[in-house]
N, CA and C of each residue as an Amber inpcrd file, in Angstrom:
protein
   492
 121.4780000  38.5910000  91.8500000 120.5960000  39.2710000  90.9410000
 120.9820000  38.8670000  89.5170000 119.9960000  38.4990000  88.7100000
 120.2180000  38.0460000  87.3400000 119.3380000  38.8730000  86.4180000
 119.9100000  39.3530000  85.3160000 119.1600000  40.1100000  84.3190000
 119.0670000  39.3000000  83.0420000 117.9070000  39.3820000  82.3770000
 117.7290000  38.7120000  81.1070000 116.7240000  39.4830000  80.2770000
 116.7700000  39.2200000  78.9440000 115.8430000  39.8760000  78.0310000
 114.7890000  38.8760000  77.5900000 113.5420000  39.3170000  77.5480000
 112.4350000  38.4940000  77.1110000 111.4290000  39.3930000  76.4330000
 111.0530000  39.0420000  75.2010000 110.1030000  39.8330000  74.4300000
 110.5490000  41.2870000  74.3070000 111.8570000  41.5100000  74.1790000
 112.3790000  42.8450000  73.9620000 112.5180000  43.7070000  75.2000000
 112.2050000  43.1770000  76.3620000 112.3290000  43.9400000  77.6090000
 113.3490000  43.2670000  78.5150000 114.0150000  44.0620000  79.3400000
 114.9810000  43.5340000  80.2860000 114.3050000  43.3200000  81.6380000
 114.4760000  42.1120000  82.1860000 113.9030000  41.7680000  83.4750000
 115.0240000  41.4520000  84.4510000 114.7120000  41.5380000  85.7230000
 115.6950000  41.3070000  86.7690000 115.1240000  40.3220000  87.7790000
 115.9070000  39.2960000  88.1180000 115.4820000  38.3200000  89.1200000
 116.3490000  38.5080000  90.3480000 115.7030000  38.6320000  91.4740000
 116.4290000  38.7680000  92.7360000 116.1120000  37.5720000  93.6130000
 116.9500000  37.3180000  94.5790000 116.7300000  36.2060000  95.5040000
 115.4060000  36.3910000  96.2320000 114.6620000  35.3150000  96.3820000
 113.3660000  35.3810000  97.0540000 113.5430000  35.5810000  98.5530000
 112.5980000  36.2630000  99.1260000 112.5890000  36.4440000 100.5770000
 112.0040000  35.1710000 101.1850000 112.8230000  34.3900000 101.8370000
 112.4150000  33.0870000 102.3630000 111.2750000  33.2250000 103.3750000
 111.1820000  34.3470000 104.0630000 110.1290000  34.5270000 105.0570000
 108.7350000  34.5630000 104.4310000 108.6280000  34.9350000 103.1410000
 107.3170000  35.0260000 102.4980000 106.8440000  33.7020000 101.9190000
 107.7070000  32.6940000 101.8570000 107.3110000  31.3980000 101.3160000
 106.4580000  30.6340000 102.3210000 105.4770000  29.8620000 101.8150000
 104.6520000  29.0550000 102.7220000 105.4620000  27.9530000 103.3900000
 104.9130000  27.4170000 104.4390000 105.5380000  26.3010000 105.1340000
 105.6220000  25.1060000 104.1870000 106.6630000  24.3180000 104.3160000
 106.8810000  23.1700000 103.4390000 105.7230000  22.1810000 103.5070000
 105.1120000  22.0210000 104.6520000 104.0510000  21.0270000 104.8260000
 102.6570000  21.5560000 104.5160000 102.5050000  22.8200000 104.1690000
 101.1870000  23.4280000 103.9350000 100.8400000  23.3990000 102.4380000
 100.1990000  22.2980000 101.9880000  99.8660000  22.1220000 100.5670000
  98.9390000  23.2070000 100.0320000  97.9090000  23.5410000 100.7750000
  96.9500000  24.5410000 100.2910000  97.6010000  25.9210000 100.1440000
  98.5150000  26.2560000 101.0410000  99.2200000  27.5360000 100.9350000
 100.1130000  27.5580000  99.6950000 100.7410000  26.4190000  99.3860000
 101.5780000  26.3570000  98.1820000 100.7250000  26.4540000  96.9250000
  99.5450000  25.8520000  96.9250000  98.6630000  25.9620000  95.7590000
  98.2550000  27.4050000  95.5190000  98.0050000  28.1440000  96.5720000
  97.6740000  29.5590000  96.4370000  98.9010000  30.3520000  95.9680000
 100.0630000  30.0080000  96.4760000 101.2980000  30.7190000  96.1400000
 101.6770000  30.5090000  94.6690000 101.4300000  29.3110000  94.1500000
 101.8300000  28.9550000  92.7910000 100.6640000  28.9640000  91.8000000
  99.5830000  29.6540000  92.0690000  98.4230000  29.5930000  91.1680000
  98.7110000  30.2530000  89.8300000  97.9910000  29.7990000  88.7860000
  98.1750000  30.3210000  87.4330000  97.7090000  31.7720000  87.3720000
  98.3990000  32.5430000  86.5580000  98.0540000  33.9610000  86.3900000
  97.0170000  34.0900000  85.2750000  95.7930000  33.7010000  85.5710000
  94.7270000  33.6930000  84.5720000  94.3900000  35.0860000  84.0380000
  94.7100000  36.1150000  84.7920000  94.4040000  37.4710000  84.3440000
  95.5510000  38.1070000  83.5500000  96.6540000  37.3700000  83.3640000
  97.7840000  37.8930000  82.5880000  97.4200000  37.8910000  81.0990000
  97.8300000  38.9280000  80.3530000  97.4670000  39.0130000  78.9340000
  97.9590000  37.8300000  78.0880000  99.0450000  37.1560000  78.4890000
  99.5530000  36.0380000  77.7040000  98.9480000  34.6870000  78.0870000
  98.1360000  34.6620000  79.1290000  97.5550000  33.3890000  79.5820000
  96.7800000  32.7040000  78.4610000  95.9110000  33.4440000  77.7740000
  95.0820000  32.8740000  76.7030000  95.9570000  32.2930000  75.5850000
  97.0490000  32.9890000  75.2550000  97.9300000  32.5050000  74.1900000
  98.6520000  31.2210000  74.5800000  99.0690000  31.1260000  75.8300000
  99.8510000  29.9720000  76.2610000  99.0120000  28.7600000  76.6400000
  97.7880000  28.9770000  77.0950000  96.9840000  27.8650000  77.6040000
  95.7340000  27.5520000  76.8010000  95.3470000  28.4310000  75.8660000
  94.1020000  28.1830000  75.1270000  94.3370000  28.1970000  73.6190000
  94.5970000  29.3760000  73.0470000  94.6990000  29.5140000  71.5970000
  95.8440000  30.4520000  71.2260000  97.0240000  29.9010000  70.9090000
  98.1720000  30.7560000  70.5980000  98.0510000  31.5090000  69.2710000
  97.2660000  30.9810000  68.3400000  96.9860000  31.6840000  67.0870000
  95.6860000  31.1370000  66.5110000  95.2280000  31.6930000  65.4100000
  93.9010000  31.3320000  64.8760000  93.7830000  29.9040000  64.3870000
  94.9010000  29.2610000  64.0740000  94.8390000  27.9220000  63.4880000
  95.4000000  26.8100000  64.3770000  95.9240000  27.1560000  65.5360000
  96.5920000  26.1640000  66.3810000  96.1100000  26.2770000  67.8220000
  95.7810000  25.1330000  68.4200000  95.4440000  25.1420000  69.8490000
  96.7300000  25.1230000  70.6690000  96.6150000  25.4400000  71.9410000
  97.7840000  25.4310000  72.8280000  98.3940000  24.0330000  72.8930000
  97.5400000  23.0120000  72.9080000  98.0300000  21.6300000  72.9500000
  98.8490000  21.3150000  71.7010000  98.3360000  21.6890000  70.5350000
  99.0530000  21.4210000  69.2880000 100.3880000  22.1680000  69.2410000
 100.4010000  23.4180000  69.6970000 101.6330000  24.2030000  69.7040000
 102.6780000  23.5490000  70.6100000 102.2720000  23.1420000  71.8030000
 103.2140000  22.5020000  72.7260000 103.6850000  21.1570000  72.1850000
 102.7930000  20.4330000  71.5210000 103.1530000  19.1460000  70.9290000
 104.2360000  19.3400000  69.8530000 104.0520000  20.3540000  68.9880000
 105.0510000  20.6330000  67.9530000 106.3680000  21.1030000  68.5650000
 106.2720000  21.9460000  69.5810000 107.4650000  22.4730000  70.2310000
 108.2650000  21.3530000  70.9000000 107.5840000  20.4720000  71.6040000
 108.2620000  19.3520000  72.2730000 108.8660000  18.3960000  71.2450000
 108.1490000  18.1480000  70.1450000 108.7040000  17.2920000  69.0880000
 109.9830000  17.8970000  68.5280000 109.9730000  19.2140000  68.2930000
 111.1900000  19.8770000  67.8140000 112.3150000  19.7720000  68.8350000
 111.9900000  19.9290000  70.1090000 113.0110000  19.8300000  71.1570000
 113.6270000  18.4380000  71.2180000 112.7980000  17.4110000  71.0730000
 113.2840000  16.0380000  71.2080000 113.9860000  15.5190000  69.9600000
 113.6270000  16.0470000  68.7880000 114.1560000  15.4970000  67.5410000
 115.1910000  16.3790000  66.8540000 115.3320000  17.6320000  67.2950000
 116.2670000  18.5460000  66.6370000 117.1030000  19.2770000  67.6820000
 117.7960000  20.3200000  67.2630000 118.6750000  21.0680000  68.1680000
 117.9240000  22.0160000  69.0830000 116.6030000  22.1630000  68.9000000
 115.8170000  23.0440000  69.7580000 114.5010000  23.4100000  69.1090000
 113.7110000  24.2200000  69.8220000 112.4160000  24.6480000  69.3270000
 112.3550000  26.1560000  69.1600000 111.6560000  26.5910000  68.1240000
 111.5070000  28.0160000  67.8290000 110.0330000  28.3990000  67.7760000
 109.7220000  29.5560000  68.3070000 108.3880000  30.1380000  68.2000000
 108.5110000  31.5420000  67.6390000 107.5920000  31.8970000  66.7520000
 107.5100000  33.2680000  66.2460000 106.5240000  34.0290000  67.1250000
 106.9160000  35.2190000  67.5560000 106.0370000  36.0840000  68.3320000
 105.3480000  37.0250000  67.3580000 104.0300000  36.9550000  67.2970000
 103.2400000  37.8060000  66.4020000 102.7400000  39.0020000  67.1970000
 103.0490000  40.2010000  66.7210000 102.6520000  41.4290000  67.4180000
 101.6870000  42.2330000  66.5680000 100.8520000  43.0330000  67.2330000
  99.9960000  43.9600000  66.5010000 100.7820000  45.2390000  66.2110000
 100.1550000  46.2070000  65.5750000 100.8790000  47.4190000  65.1810000
 101.3160000  48.2690000  66.3660000 100.7590000  47.9880000  67.5450000
 101.1480000  48.7290000  68.7500000 102.2390000  48.0150000  69.5480000
 102.6530000  46.8340000  69.0700000 103.7190000  46.0910000  69.7230000
 103.2450000  45.0610000  70.7370000 101.9180000  44.9180000  70.9140000
 101.3930000  43.9280000  71.8600000 101.4290000  42.5350000  71.2300000
 101.7350000  41.5360000  72.0320000 101.8030000  40.1600000  71.5460000
 100.3890000  39.6430000  71.3250000 100.1140000  39.1990000  70.0910000
  98.7840000  38.7120000  69.7260000  98.7730000  37.2510000  69.3240000
  99.9530000  36.6360000  69.1950000  99.9820000  35.2450000  68.8030000
 101.3640000  34.6410000  68.9030000 101.3930000  33.3150000  68.9410000
 102.6220000  32.5380000  68.9240000 102.4730000  31.4630000  67.8570000
 103.4900000  31.2910000  67.0240000 103.4460000  30.2760000  65.9730000
 104.7090000  29.4360000  66.0290000 104.5450000  28.1400000  65.8130000
 105.6820000  27.2320000  65.7700000 106.4760000  27.4810000  64.4950000
 107.7850000  27.4950000  64.6160000 108.6780000  27.5640000  63.4610000
 109.4310000  26.2420000  63.3880000 109.2940000  25.4900000  62.2930000
 110.0530000  24.2390000  62.1920000 111.5520000  24.5220000  62.2930000
 112.2400000  23.7620000  63.1040000 113.6590000  23.9800000  63.3380000
 114.4550000  23.8850000  62.0430000 114.0380000  23.0280000  61.1220000
 114.7450000  22.8830000  59.8500000 114.7350000  24.1790000  59.0420000
 113.7630000  25.0510000  59.2940000 113.6560000  26.3170000  58.5560000
 114.3810000  27.4660000  59.2420000 114.9670000  27.2140000  60.4100000
 115.5810000  28.2920000  61.2000000 117.0940000  28.1050000  61.3000000
 117.7910000  29.2330000  61.2690000 119.2360000  29.1990000  61.4760000
 119.5160000  29.0760000  62.9670000 120.7700000  28.9500000  63.3080000
 121.1320000  29.0380000  64.7200000 120.9110000  30.4780000  65.1750000
 120.9710000  30.7190000  66.4630000 120.7950000  32.0700000  66.9950000
 122.1320000  32.7910000  66.9130000 122.1270000  33.9190000  66.2140000
 123.3350000  34.7410000  66.0720000 123.2450000  35.9390000  67.0060000
 124.3980000  36.4850000  67.3800000 124.4530000  37.6780000  68.2220000
 125.2060000  38.7730000  67.4840000 124.5800000  39.9390000  67.3760000
 125.2010000  41.1000000  66.7500000 126.3390000  41.5820000  67.6450000
 127.5480000  41.6540000  67.1020000 128.7110000  42.0380000  67.9070000
 128.6670000  43.4950000  68.3490000 127.9760000  44.3270000  67.6020000
 127.9430000  45.7520000  67.9270000 127.0170000  46.0790000  69.0960000
 125.8070000  45.4900000  69.0750000 124.8380000  45.8520000  70.1230000
 124.3790000  44.6790000  70.9820000 124.8550000  43.4590000  70.7110000
 124.5000000  42.3010000  71.5150000 123.1220000  41.7260000  71.2300000
 122.4090000  42.2950000  70.2500000 121.0660000  41.8140000  69.9120000
 121.1490000  40.4600000  69.2210000 120.2240000  39.5590000  69.5630000
 120.1860000  38.2420000  68.9470000 119.2070000  38.2390000  67.7810000
 119.4810000  37.3770000  66.7850000 118.6150000  37.2820000  65.6220000
 118.7680000  35.9070000  64.9840000 117.7670000  35.5380000  64.1720000
 117.8060000  34.2850000  63.4230000 117.3390000  34.5490000  62.0020000
 117.6620000  33.6230000  61.1120000 117.1430000  33.6450000  59.7510000
 116.1200000  32.5260000  59.6240000 114.9860000  32.8260000  58.9720000
 113.9110000  31.8450000  58.7960000 113.6120000  31.7100000  57.3140000
 113.6500000  30.4620000  56.8060000 113.3100000  30.1880000  55.4100000
 111.8330000  29.8430000  55.3110000 111.1870000  30.3540000  54.2780000
 109.7940000  30.0090000  54.0510000 109.2660000  30.6700000  52.8020000
 108.4810000  29.9480000  52.0280000 107.8850000  30.4590000  50.7970000
 108.9320000  31.0220000  49.8410000 110.0940000  30.3880000  49.7660000
 111.1350000  30.8200000  48.8550000 111.8680000  32.0800000  49.2710000
 111.6140000  32.5570000  50.4820000 112.2640000  33.7760000  50.9630000
 112.9840000  33.4910000  52.2760000 113.9270000  34.3670000  52.6120000
 114.6000000  34.2850000  53.9050000 114.2910000  35.5590000  54.6720000
 113.8050000  35.3830000  55.8830000 113.3980000  36.5070000  56.7290000
 114.2870000  36.5470000  57.9650000 114.5940000  37.7360000  58.4260000
 115.3720000  37.9040000  59.6490000 114.4200000  38.2290000  60.7910000
 114.4720000  37.4400000  61.8580000 113.6950000  37.7320000  63.0650000
 114.6580000  38.2290000  64.1330000 114.3560000  39.3660000  64.6870000
 115.2110000  39.9720000  65.6990000 114.7160000  39.6260000  67.0960000
 115.5850000  39.8760000  68.0650000 115.2610000  39.6270000  69.4680000
 113.9200000  40.2760000  69.8020000 113.0410000  39.5240000  70.4470000
 111.7140000  40.0230000  70.7600000 110.6690000  39.5650000  69.7650000
 111.1170000  39.0080000  68.6140000 110.1910000  38.4900000  67.6060000
 110.2390000  36.9700000  67.5110000 111.0950000  36.3470000  68.3360000
 111.1610000  34.8900000  68.3550000 111.5630000  34.4130000  69.7470000
 111.2560000  33.1340000  69.9980000 111.6920000  32.4610000  71.2200000
 112.4470000  31.2230000  70.7790000 113.6300000  31.0040000  71.3410000
 114.3970000  29.7920000  71.0680000 114.5950000  29.0340000  72.3620000
 114.2040000  27.7630000  72.3470000 114.4060000  26.8940000  73.5000000
 115.3980000  25.8200000  73.0540000 116.6250000  25.8580000  73.5730000
 117.6420000  24.9140000  73.1070000 117.3340000  23.4880000  73.5300000
 117.7860000  22.5570000  72.6910000 117.6140000  21.1390000  72.9850000
 118.7280000  20.6220000  73.8610000 119.1690000  19.3920000  73.6040000
 120.1910000  18.7420000  74.4220000 121.5060000  19.5150000  74.3750000
 122.0910000  19.7060000  75.5450000 123.4130000  20.3400000  75.6370000
 124.3040000  19.4450000  76.4700000 125.5230000  19.2910000  76.0070000
 126.4740000  18.4990000  76.7620000 127.6020000  19.3980000  77.2220000
 128.8510000  19.0370000  77.0160000 129.9910000  19.7760000  77.5380000
 129.9720000  21.2690000  77.3000000 129.7180000  21.6930000  76.0720000
 129.7150000  23.1250000  75.7960000 128.2850000  23.6500000  75.7540000
 128.1070000  24.8710000  75.3550000 126.7870000  25.5110000  75.3680000
 126.0230000  25.3440000  74.0590000 126.5770000  24.6220000  73.0800000
 125.9310000  24.4620000  71.7850000 124.9410000  23.3050000  71.8450000
 123.6690000  23.5350000  71.4650000 122.6940000  22.4330000  71.4580000
 123.0770000  21.3630000  70.4350000 122.9010000  20.1220000  70.8250000
 123.2080000  18.9910000  69.9530000 121.9340000  18.4890000  69.2820000
 122.0690000  18.0150000  68.0600000 120.9590000  17.4210000  67.3320000
 120.8630000  15.9480000  67.7340000 119.7560000  15.5300000  68.3680000
 119.6400000  14.1330000  68.8210000 119.7760000  13.1070000  67.7020000
 119.3380000  13.4570000  66.4820000 119.4560000  12.5160000  65.3710000
 120.9260000  12.3050000  64.9830000 121.7350000  13.3560000  65.0800000
 123.1690000  13.2330000  64.8120000 123.8280000  12.3730000  65.8830000
 123.4040000  12.5670000  67.1330000 123.9270000  11.7540000  68.2300000
 123.5800000  10.2900000  67.9990000 122.3170000  10.0210000  67.6290000
 121.8820000   8.6390000  67.3840000 122.6460000   8.0210000  66.2210000
 122.8600000   8.7940000  65.1530000 123.6050000   8.2750000  64.0030000
 125.0360000   7.9370000  64.3920000 125.6370000   8.7770000  65.2320000
 127.0060000   8.5020000  65.6910000 127.0600000   7.2220000  66.5110000
 126.0850000   7.0420000  67.3850000 126.0360000   5.8300000  68.2190000
 125.8390000   4.6000000  67.3510000 124.9270000   4.6900000  66.3810000
 124.6920000   3.5420000  65.4990000 125.9250000   3.2500000  64.6440000
 126.6090000   4.2920000  64.1940000 127.8310000   4.1010000  63.4130000
 128.9160000   3.4390000  64.2380000 129.0570000   3.8580000  65.4910000
 130.0360000   3.2470000  66.3890000 129.6890000   1.7890000  66.6420000
 128.4150000   1.5050000  66.8410000 127.9580000   0.1330000  67.0560000
 128.2660000  -0.7220000  65.8340000 128.0200000  -0.1870000  64.6490000
 128.2980000  -0.9210000  63.4140000 129.7830000  -1.2160000  63.2810000
 130.6230000  -0.2170000  63.6040000 132.0760000  -0.4060000  63.5300000
 132.5420000  -1.4730000  64.5210000 131.9760000  -1.4530000  65.7220000
 132.3550000  -2.4420000  66.7310000 131.9260000  -3.8410000  66.3050000
 130.7560000  -3.9590000  65.6900000 130.2720000  -5.2590000  65.2160000
 131.1930000  -5.8080000  64.1320000 131.5870000  -4.9410000  63.1830000
 132.5000000  -5.3810000  62.1170000 133.8460000  -5.8060000  62.6900000
 134.3440000  -5.0690000  63.6590000 135.6250000  -5.4160000  64.2920000
 135.5250000  -6.7710000  64.9990000 134.4230000  -6.9990000  65.7030000
 134.2330000  -8.2550000  66.4160000 134.1090000  -9.4250000  65.4450000
 133.4430000  -9.2080000  64.3050000 133.2970000 -10.2690000  63.3180000
 134.6440000 -10.6730000  62.7090000 135.5190000  -9.7050000  62.5150000
 136.8390000 -10.0090000  61.9650000 137.6690000 -10.8330000  62.9540000
 137.3850000 -10.6590000  64.2470000 138.1500000 -11.3890000  65.2540000
 137.7880000 -12.8730000  65.3170000 136.5910000 -13.1940000  64.8770000
 136.1590000 -14.5780000  64.9150000 136.2740000 -15.1730000  63.5460000
């Protein structure tokens, strides 16, 4: 059993009952088992229009670009006054701090720069998808990795030139 927090709520995952899964060779049964939840309130945000100015394709394109080029991708969760999720917006990774954890209550938060101000987003108001991770749990910046590789290559080339 695994517990996690998402959008400010705690969820629990339990092992699936293997008897309820379709047969491995039954494609049509698997398609029915894995069908999209079109009636879910977040379906429209994730697959059609996450906010008034961005299509789902554009949002995913920006998110994937952030994942591939930086330490991860951030999304702002836009809520109405009743707390319902009404939109998702891309946050450029360069404008976001790393994810911090409050030592007193375990709540996660980030700082976001924009329009000359710094805003704090608390758990449930943002989504962070980490990028590349290697030995430890800290996401690595791919551009820093590439610069290190190019620097090492340059050093090796200079060393080889001195040998000849």
